Amino acid sequence: MLKIWPTQKAIDFHQKEVSKVFEETIKKGYILRNKKQKNLPKVFISFLNQFKNEIISGKPKRLFEIQLEFEKKRFSVHQLKLIKSFFIQTGYNNFDNKEFLEKLNVDTCVYCNRNYTTQLVKDRARAELDHWFPKESFPILALSFYNLIPSCHSCNHIKHNNHPDEGWSKALSNITHPYIDNKDETFLFSYFYSSLNKPKVILKTENDKVEKTIIFGKIDEIYESHSNRELKDLLELRYKYSKNYLDILLNNTFKEMRLSHEEVYRMIFGTEINEHDYHKRPFSKFKKDIIEELLQRK
């Protein structure tokens, strides 16, 4: 559950690539399937021409409003199938996810910050993008910038088979969106244990929306199942050595090298401590929160 601060390079790349797909289809009025022309409804072509720019770059609230406008057209089942095929097969499946993510400069899953967003698939690197509004239910948003969320396969799968309370129509009110920055929507990683061999990760928040997001994305379950080793390593640094060991590591070990506080964190823990950089390395927010708590417990 990290925030995304989009880069201009990613915005420009996305605008250029998606606009090209939309403009070509508006001009032709059809898509090709099995080398045969499949004419798209003229009402849809008119709709696409009217809303194309907002579909491409509209913010989440506006995207949902456009979805409602689309639903008012009452297309037939056959027409909806063609329109869905255009956005997903013609559009999204041919969109260069990897280059987009490189320009967006987000390296780890926005939802869990545990895994990188790229994986090797059939001897090639493939980038994983989640659709915040699911593309199966919201196909016209399959290429919308603010609907494309850098994700790992695990979180994408969890979200694909889940839906927030009150459904997607109330989602923007009930769960957090990575592109919407709200200073009240915060949480902290913490821990408790009965022994150093049995630590447990917990997530703390006083925000009801964040709490619902944690439950929806099963973030607490993910960290409880797979992160105890990381937690155990940090606890051992604090409790198996001197009380000031963490402080010595962070403030004295590399003193003569004149490294910044961020560089020291990176060298010792392989993590980032600035919120804008959490995405660069897995477990960054988790480690930062735990380390800060351990330092306070001298």
CSV table of C-alpha atoms in Angstrom, one decimal:
chain,number,residue,atom,x,y,z
A,1,MET,CA,0.0,0.0,0.0
A,2,LEU,CA,2.4,2.6,-1.3
A,3,LYS,CA,1.6,5.9,-2.9
A,4,ILE,CA,2.5,6.5,-6.5
A,5,TRP,CA,4.0,9.7,-7.7
A,6,PRO,CA,3.8,9.5,-11.5
A,7,THR,CA,6.7,10.7,-13.6
A,8,GLN,CA,6.2,12.9,-16.6
A,9,LYS,CA,8.0,10.4,-18.8
A,10,ALA,CA,5.4,7.7,-17.9
A,11,ILE,CA,2.5,10.1,-18.5
A,12,ASP,CA,3.9,11.2,-21.9
A,13,PHE,CA,4.7,7.6,-23.0
A,14,HIS,CA,1.2,6.4,-22.0
A,15,GLN,CA,-0.6,9.3,-23.6
A,16,LYS,CA,1.3,8.7,-26.9
A,17,GLU,CA,0.8,5.0,-27.1
A,18,VAL,CA,-2.8,4.9,-26.1
A,19,SER,CA,-3.8,7.9,-28.2
A,20,LYS,CA,-2.4,6.1,-31.2
A,21,VAL,CA,-4.6,3.0,-30.6
A,22,PHE,CA,-7.7,5.1,-30.0
A,23,GLU,CA,-7.2,7.4,-33.0
A,24,GLU,CA,-6.6,4.5,-35.4
A,25,THR,CA,-9.8,2.8,-34.2
A,26,ILE,CA,-11.9,5.9,-34.3
A,27,LYS,CA,-10.7,6.4,-37.9
A,28,LYS,CA,-11.3,2.8,-39.0
A,29,GLY,CA,-14.4,2.0,-37.0
A,30,TYR,CA,-13.5,-1.7,-36.7
A,31,ILE,CA,-11.1,-4.2,-35.2
A,32,LEU,CA,-9.6,-7.3,-36.8
A,33,ARG,CA,-10.3,-10.8,-35.5
A,34,ASN,CA,-9.0,-13.8,-37.4
A,35,LYS,CA,-8.3,-11.5,-40.3
A,36,LYS,CA,-11.9,-10.4,-40.4
A,37,GLN,CA,-13.2,-6.9,-39.8
A,38,LYS,CA,-15.5,-6.6,-36.8
A,39,ASN,CA,-17.3,-3.3,-37.0
A,40,LEU,CA,-17.7,-1.4,-33.7
A,41,PRO,CA,-21.0,0.3,-32.9
A,42,LYS,CA,-21.1,3.8,-34.3
A,43,VAL,CA,-22.5,5.0,-31.0
A,44,PHE,CA,-19.4,3.6,-29.3
A,45,ILE,CA,-17.0,5.2,-31.8
A,46,SER,CA,-18.8,8.6,-31.1
A,47,PHE,CA,-18.5,7.9,-27.3
A,48,LEU,CA,-14.8,7.1,-27.6
A,49,ASN,CA,-14.1,10.2,-29.7
A,50,GLN,CA,-15.9,12.3,-27.1
A,51,PHE,CA,-14.2,10.8,-24.0
A,52,LYS,CA,-10.9,9.5,-25.3
A,53,ASN,CA,-8.7,12.1,-23.6
A,54,GLU,CA,-10.4,11.6,-20.2
A,55,ILE,CA,-10.4,7.8,-20.6
A,56,ILE,CA,-6.6,8.0,-21.1
A,57,SER,CA,-5.7,10.5,-18.4
A,58,GLY,CA,-8.7,11.1,-16.2
A,59,LYS,CA,-8.3,10.7,-12.4
A,60,PRO,CA,-10.0,7.8,-10.6
A,61,LYS,CA,-13.2,9.6,-9.7
A,62,ARG,CA,-13.7,10.9,-13.2
A,63,LEU,CA,-13.0,7.5,-14.7
A,64,PHE,CA,-15.8,6.0,-12.7
A,65,GLU,CA,-18.1,8.8,-13.9
A,66,ILE,CA,-17.2,8.0,-17.5
A,67,GLN,CA,-18.0,4.3,-16.8
A,68,LEU,CA,-21.5,5.3,-15.7
A,69,GLU,CA,-21.9,7.3,-18.9
A,70,PHE,CA,-20.8,4.3,-20.9
A,71,GLU,CA,-23.4,2.1,-19.1
A,72,LYS,CA,-26.2,4.4,-20.1
A,73,LYS,CA,-25.6,3.5,-23.8
A,74,ARG,CA,-27.1,0.1,-23.2
A,75,PHE,CA,-25.1,-1.8,-25.7
A,76,SER,CA,-26.1,-5.4,-26.6
A,77,VAL,CA,-24.2,-8.4,-25.3
A,78,HIS,CA,-22.6,-8.8,-28.7
A,79,GLN,CA,-21.6,-5.2,-28.9
A,80,LEU,CA,-20.2,-5.2,-25.4
A,81,LYS,CA,-18.1,-8.2,-26.3
A,82,LEU,CA,-16.6,-6.4,-29.3
A,83,ILE,CA,-15.9,-3.2,-27.2
A,84,LYS,CA,-14.3,-5.3,-24.4
A,85,SER,CA,-12.2,-7.1,-27.0
A,86,PHE,CA,-11.0,-3.7,-28.4
A,87,PHE,CA,-9.9,-2.3,-25.0
A,88,ILE,CA,-8.3,-5.6,-23.8
A,89,GLN,CA,-7.1,-7.6,-26.7
A,90,THR,CA,-6.4,-4.8,-29.2
A,91,GLY,CA,-5.3,-2.2,-26.6
A,92,TYR,CA,-4.1,-3.5,-23.3
A,93,ASN,CA,-2.6,-6.8,-24.4
A,94,ASN,CA,-0.4,-4.9,-26.9
A,95,PHE,CA,0.6,-2.2,-24.5
A,96,ASP,CA,4.3,-2.2,-23.5
A,97,ASN,CA,3.9,-2.8,-19.8
A,98,LYS,CA,7.6,-3.1,-19.2
A,99,GLU,CA,8.6,0.2,-20.8
A,100,PHE,CA,5.7,1.9,-19.1
A,101,LEU,CA,6.9,0.7,-15.6
A,102,GLU,CA,10.5,1.6,-16.4
A,103,LYS,CA,9.3,5.2,-17.1
A,104,LEU,CA,7.0,5.2,-14.2
A,105,ASN,CA,10.0,4.2,-12.1
A,106,VAL,CA,8.1,1.9,-9.7
A,107,ASP,CA,10.1,-1.3,-9.0
A,108,THR,CA,8.1,-3.2,-6.4
A,109,CYS,CA,4.5,-4.1,-5.9
A,110,VAL,CA,2.5,-1.1,-4.7
A,111,TYR,CA,0.2,-3.2,-2.6
A,112,CYS,CA,2.6,-5.3,-0.6
A,113,ASN,CA,6.1,-3.9,-1.3
A,114,ARG,CA,7.4,-7.4,-0.9
A,115,ASN,CA,8.0,-8.4,-4.5
A,116,TYR,CA,9.4,-6.8,-7.7
A,117,THR,CA,6.9,-6.1,-10.5
A,118,THR,CA,8.8,-7.8,-13.2
A,119,GLN,CA,9.1,-11.6,-13.6
A,120,LEU,CA,10.6,-13.9,-16.2
A,121,VAL,CA,7.9,-15.5,-18.4
A,122,LYS,CA,8.8,-17.7,-21.3
A,123,ASP,CA,12.4,-16.4,-21.4
A,124,ARG,CA,11.4,-12.8,-21.4
A,125,ALA,CA,10.9,-10.1,-18.7
A,126,ARG,CA,7.3,-9.3,-18.2
A,127,ALA,CA,5.9,-6.4,-16.1
A,128,GLU,CA,2.8,-6.9,-13.9
A,129,LEU,CA,0.1,-4.3,-13.8
A,130,ASP,CA,-3.1,-4.5,-11.9
A,131,HIS,CA,-6.3,-2.7,-12.9
A,132,TRP,CA,-7.6,-0.9,-9.8
A,133,PHE,CA,-11.1,-1.0,-11.4
A,134,PRO,CA,-11.0,-4.6,-12.8
A,135,LYS,CA,-10.8,-4.7,-16.5
A,136,GLU,CA,-13.2,-7.6,-16.7
A,137,SER,CA,-16.0,-5.4,-15.2
A,138,PHE,CA,-14.6,-2.0,-16.4
A,139,PRO,CA,-13.1,-2.8,-19.8
A,140,ILE,CA,-13.2,0.8,-21.0
A,141,LEU,CA,-10.7,1.6,-18.3
A,142,ALA,CA,-8.3,-1.1,-19.3
A,143,LEU,CA,-5.8,1.5,-20.7
A,144,SER,CA,-6.5,4.4,-18.3
A,145,PHE,CA,-3.3,5.7,-16.7
A,146,TYR,CA,-4.7,6.1,-13.2
A,147,ASN,CA,-6.2,2.6,-13.4
A,148,LEU,CA,-2.8,0.9,-14.0
A,149,ILE,CA,-1.2,-0.1,-10.8
A,150,PRO,CA,2.3,-1.8,-10.5
A,151,SER,CA,1.7,-5.1,-8.8
A,152,CYS,CA,3.2,-8.5,-8.1
A,153,HIS,CA,1.5,-11.6,-9.4
A,154,SER,CA,0.4,-12.6,-5.9
A,155,CYS,CA,-1.4,-9.4,-5.1
A,156,ASN,CA,-2.9,-9.1,-8.6
A,157,HIS,CA,-4.3,-12.6,-8.1
A,158,ILE,CA,-5.7,-11.8,-4.7
A,159,LYS,CA,-7.4,-8.6,-5.9
A,160,HIS,CA,-8.7,-10.3,-9.1
A,161,ASN,CA,-10.6,-12.9,-6.9
A,162,ASN,CA,-11.9,-10.3,-4.4
A,163,HIS,CA,-14.0,-7.2,-4.2
A,164,PRO,CA,-14.3,-4.5,-1.5
A,165,ASP,CA,-17.3,-4.1,0.8
A,166,GLU,CA,-20.2,-2.6,-1.0
A,167,GLY,CA,-18.6,-3.5,-4.4
A,168,TRP,CA,-16.7,-1.4,-6.9
A,169,SER,CA,-19.3,1.3,-7.1
A,170,LYS,CA,-18.3,2.5,-3.6
A,171,ALA,CA,-14.6,1.5,-3.8
A,172,LEU,CA,-13.2,5.0,-3.9
A,173,SER,CA,-14.9,5.7,-0.6
A,174,ASN,CA,-14.1,2.5,1.1
A,175,ILE,CA,-10.5,1.6,0.1
A,176,THR,CA,-7.4,3.6,-0.6
A,177,HIS,CA,-6.2,4.3,-4.2
A,178,PRO,CA,-2.4,4.5,-4.8
A,179,TYR,CA,-2.7,7.6,-7.0
A,180,ILE,CA,-4.7,9.5,-4.4
A,181,ASP,CA,-2.5,11.1,-1.8
A,182,ASN,CA,-4.3,11.6,1.5
A,183,LYS,CA,-2.1,12.3,4.6
A,184,ASP,CA,-4.8,10.7,6.9
A,185,GLU,CA,-4.5,7.4,5.1
A,186,THR,CA,-1.5,6.0,7.0
A,187,PHE,CA,-0.5,2.8,8.7
A,188,LEU,CA,2.6,1.4,10.5
A,189,PHE,CA,4.1,-2.0,10.6
A,190,SER,CA,4.7,-3.2,14.2
A,191,TYR,CA,5.3,-6.5,16.0
A,192,PHE,CA,4.9,-8.6,19.1
A,193,TYR,CA,6.4,-11.9,20.2
A,194,SER,CA,6.4,-14.4,23.0
A,195,SER,CA,10.0,-15.3,22.2
A,196,LEU,CA,12.5,-14.2,19.6
A,197,ASN,CA,11.8,-17.4,17.7
A,198,LYS,CA,8.1,-16.6,17.3
A,199,PRO,CA,7.7,-13.0,16.3
A,200,LYS,CA,4.5,-11.8,14.7
A,201,VAL,CA,4.0,-8.9,12.3
A,202,ILE,CA,1.1,-6.6,12.9
A,203,LEU,CA,-0.3,-3.6,11.1
A,204,LYS,CA,-1.5,-0.5,12.9
A,205,THR,CA,-3.8,2.2,11.6
A,206,GLU,CA,-6.4,4.6,13.0
A,207,ASN,CA,-8.0,5.2,9.6
A,208,ASP,CA,-11.1,3.1,8.8
A,209,LYS,CA,-10.5,3.3,5.1
A,210,VAL,CA,-6.9,2.0,5.5
A,211,GLU,CA,-8.1,-0.8,7.7
A,212,LYS,CA,-10.6,-1.9,5.0
A,213,THR,CA,-7.8,-1.8,2.4
A,214,ILE,CA,-5.6,-4.0,4.6
A,215,ILE,CA,-8.4,-6.5,4.9
A,216,PHE,CA,-9.3,-6.3,1.2
A,217,GLY,CA,-5.7,-6.8,0.0
A,218,LYS,CA,-5.0,-9.4,2.8
A,219,ILE,CA,-1.9,-7.4,3.6
A,220,ASP,CA,-1.8,-8.6,7.2
A,221,GLU,CA,-2.1,-12.2,6.1
A,222,ILE,CA,0.6,-11.8,3.5
A,223,TYR,CA,3.1,-10.3,6.0
A,224,GLU,CA,2.1,-12.8,8.8
A,225,SER,CA,2.8,-15.7,6.4
A,226,HIS,CA,5.9,-14.7,4.7
A,227,SER,CA,7.8,-11.9,6.6
A,228,ASN,CA,8.6,-13.4,10.0
A,229,ARG,CA,12.1,-14.2,8.9
A,230,GLU,CA,12.8,-10.6,8.0
A,231,LEU,CA,11.3,-9.5,11.3
A,232,LYS,CA,13.3,-12.1,13.3
A,233,ASP,CA,16.6,-10.8,11.7
A,234,LEU,CA,15.8,-7.2,12.8
A,235,LEU,CA,14.8,-8.3,16.3
A,236,GLU,CA,18.0,-10.3,16.7
A,237,LEU,CA,20.1,-7.2,15.8
A,238,ARG,CA,18.3,-5.4,18.6
A,239,TYR,CA,18.1,-8.0,21.3
A,240,LYS,CA,21.0,-10.5,20.8
A,241,TYR,CA,23.7,-7.8,20.8
A,242,SER,CA,24.1,-4.6,22.8
A,243,LYS,CA,21.1,-2.4,23.5
A,244,ASN,CA,22.7,0.3,21.3
A,245,TYR,CA,23.8,-2.0,18.5
A,246,LEU,CA,21.3,-0.6,15.9
A,247,ASP,CA,22.2,2.9,16.8
A,248,ILE,CA,25.9,2.1,16.4
A,249,LEU,CA,25.3,0.5,13.0
A,250,LEU,CA,23.3,3.5,11.8
A,251,ASN,CA,25.3,6.3,13.2
A,252,ASN,CA,28.9,5.2,13.8
A,253,THR,CA,29.8,2.3,11.5
A,254,PHE,CA,30.3,4.4,8.3
A,255,LYS,CA,31.0,7.7,10.0
A,256,GLU,CA,34.3,8.3,8.4
A,257,MET,CA,32.9,7.6,4.9
A,258,ARG,CA,30.6,10.6,5.2
A,259,LEU,CA,27.6,8.7,3.9
A,260,SER,CA,24.1,10.1,4.1
A,261,HIS,CA,21.5,8.6,6.5
A,262,GLU,CA,19.7,7.1,3.5
A,263,GLU,CA,22.9,5.5,2.1
A,264,VAL,CA,23.7,3.9,5.5
A,265,TYR,CA,20.2,2.4,5.6
A,266,ARG,CA,20.7,1.1,2.1
A,267,MET,CA,24.1,-0.5,2.8
A,268,ILE,CA,23.1,-2.1,6.1
A,269,PHE,CA,19.5,-3.2,5.5
A,270,GLY,CA,19.2,-3.1,1.7
A,271,THR,CA,16.2,-0.8,2.1
A,272,GLU,CA,15.0,2.8,1.5
A,273,ILE,CA,13.9,5.1,4.3
A,274,ASN,CA,12.2,7.9,2.3
A,275,GLU,CA,8.5,7.3,1.4
A,276,HIS,CA,9.0,8.4,-2.2
A,277,ASP,CA,11.7,5.7,-2.5
A,278,TYR,CA,10.0,2.8,-0.8
A,279,HIS,CA,9.1,1.2,-4.1
A,280,LYS,CA,12.8,0.8,-5.1
A,281,ARG,CA,13.5,-2.2,-2.8
A,282,PRO,CA,11.2,-4.8,-1.3
A,283,PHE,CA,10.3,-4.5,2.4
A,284,SER,CA,11.4,-0.9,2.6
A,285,LYS,CA,8.4,0.5,4.5
A,286,PHE,CA,8.2,-2.7,6.7
A,287,LYS,CA,11.9,-2.5,7.7
A,288,LYS,CA,11.8,1.3,8.2
A,289,ASP,CA,8.8,1.1,10.6
A,290,ILE,CA,10.2,-1.9,12.5
A,291,ILE,CA,13.7,-0.3,12.8
A,292,GLU,CA,12.3,3.0,14.0
A,293,GLU,CA,10.3,1.2,16.7
A,294,LEU,CA,13.3,-0.8,17.8
A,295,LEU,CA,15.4,2.3,18.1
A,296,GLN,CA,12.7,3.8,20.4
A,297,ARG,CA,12.9,0.8,22.7
A,298,LYS,CA,16.4,1.3,23.9
